[in-house]
């Protein structure tokens, strides 16, 4: 298989997966988005902060997915995806 086709398949699959995750979070509503912004136990419980962090993760996933899929600002898109995935991993 040609190297360019393999990269194209990776970009389309990874980008569409990240966009799909962002859209599913939006479809879950504000209650779901509020639960996304999980914070460590030592941070005071603030619902507004949870919503803001949840919306940031949605925006990063959609913009990062679009950037990876189209190749536009690819490195910046990868940084956005990394910014979402590191807290998800921890």
Short mmCIF file of C-alpha atoms in Angstrom, two decimals:
data_model
loop_
_atom_site.label_atom_id
_atom_site.label_comp_id
_atom_site.label_asym_id
_atom_site.label_seq_id
_atom_site.Cartn_x
_atom_site.Cartn_y
_atom_site.Cartn_z
CA UNK A 1 0.00 0.00 0.00
CA UNK A 2 1.18 3.49 -0.78
CA UNK A 3 2.47 5.50 2.20
CA UNK A 4 0.26 8.48 1.33
CA UNK A 5 -2.90 6.35 1.33
CA UNK A 6 -2.04 4.96 4.76
CA UNK A 7 -1.60 8.44 6.19
CA UNK A 8 -4.86 9.53 4.57
CA UNK A 9 -6.72 6.61 6.13
CA UNK A 10 -5.21 7.40 9.55
CA UNK A 11 -6.09 11.09 9.31
CA UNK A 12 -9.67 10.46 8.25
CA UNK A 13 -10.28 7.77 10.88
CA UNK A 14 -8.63 9.67 13.75
CA UNK A 15 -10.27 12.98 12.82
CA UNK A 16 -13.73 11.51 12.41
CA UNK A 17 -13.39 9.66 15.72
CA UNK A 18 -12.50 12.85 17.59
CA UNK A 19 -15.27 14.83 15.88
CA UNK A 20 -17.73 12.06 16.74
CA UNK A 21 -16.73 12.17 20.40
CA UNK A 22 -17.23 15.94 20.48
CA UNK A 23 -20.65 15.69 18.84
CA UNK A 24 -21.73 12.94 21.26
CA UNK A 25 -20.83 15.21 24.18
CA UNK A 26 -22.91 18.03 22.72
CA UNK A 27 -25.82 15.64 22.15
CA UNK A 28 -25.62 14.55 25.81
CA UNK A 29 -26.70 18.01 26.92
CA UNK A 30 -25.42 20.38 29.59
CA UNK A 31 -25.72 17.79 32.36
CA UNK A 32 -23.27 15.54 30.54
CA UNK A 33 -20.92 18.42 29.74
CA UNK A 34 -20.95 19.49 33.40
CA UNK A 35 -19.77 16.01 34.42
CA UNK A 36 -16.88 16.19 31.93
CA UNK A 37 -15.04 18.95 33.76
CA UNK A 38 -13.84 16.73 36.57
CA UNK A 39 -11.46 18.38 38.98
CA UNK A 40 -9.23 17.08 41.77
CA UNK A 41 -10.83 16.80 45.24
CA UNK A 42 -8.90 19.78 46.65
CA UNK A 43 -10.55 22.21 44.17
CA UNK A 44 -13.82 23.75 45.44
CA UNK A 45 -16.94 22.48 43.72
CA UNK A 46 -18.00 25.11 41.21
CA UNK A 47 -20.62 24.09 38.59
CA UNK A 48 -19.70 26.95 36.27
CA UNK A 49 -16.08 25.83 36.17
CA UNK A 50 -17.19 22.28 35.35
CA UNK A 51 -19.30 23.54 32.44
CA UNK A 52 -16.51 25.75 31.09
CA UNK A 53 -13.96 22.91 31.23
CA UNK A 54 -16.44 20.54 29.60
CA UNK A 55 -17.12 22.99 26.77
CA UNK A 56 -13.39 23.53 26.28
CA UNK A 57 -12.91 19.78 25.88
CA UNK A 58 -15.75 19.64 23.32
CA UNK A 59 -14.28 22.50 21.30
CA UNK A 60 -10.77 21.02 21.43
CA UNK A 61 -12.02 17.63 20.24
CA UNK A 62 -14.00 19.05 17.32
CA UNK A 63 -11.34 21.53 16.19
CA UNK A 64 -8.56 19.00 16.71
CA UNK A 65 -10.46 16.38 14.74
CA UNK A 66 -11.11 18.79 11.89
CA UNK A 67 -7.45 19.83 11.84
CA UNK A 68 -6.22 16.24 11.76
CA UNK A 69 -8.73 15.22 9.12
CA UNK A 70 -8.03 18.13 6.77
CA UNK A 71 -4.33 18.52 7.54
CA UNK A 72 -4.82 22.22 8.25
CA UNK A 73 -2.62 23.31 11.19
CA UNK A 74 -1.89 19.63 11.85
CA UNK A 75 0.56 20.19 14.71
CA UNK A 76 -1.75 22.61 16.50
CA UNK A 77 -4.62 20.14 16.06
CA UNK A 78 -2.50 17.38 17.59
CA UNK A 79 -1.72 19.62 20.56
CA UNK A 80 -5.46 20.21 21.07
CA UNK A 81 -6.12 16.48 21.02
CA UNK A 82 -3.25 15.84 23.43
CA UNK A 83 -4.66 18.53 25.76
CA UNK A 84 -7.94 16.59 25.89
CA UNK A 85 -6.49 13.10 26.11
CA UNK A 86 -3.94 13.58 28.93
CA UNK A 87 -6.58 14.52 31.55
CA UNK A 88 -8.82 11.73 30.20
CA UNK A 89 -5.99 9.27 30.71
CA UNK A 90 -5.24 10.47 34.23
#
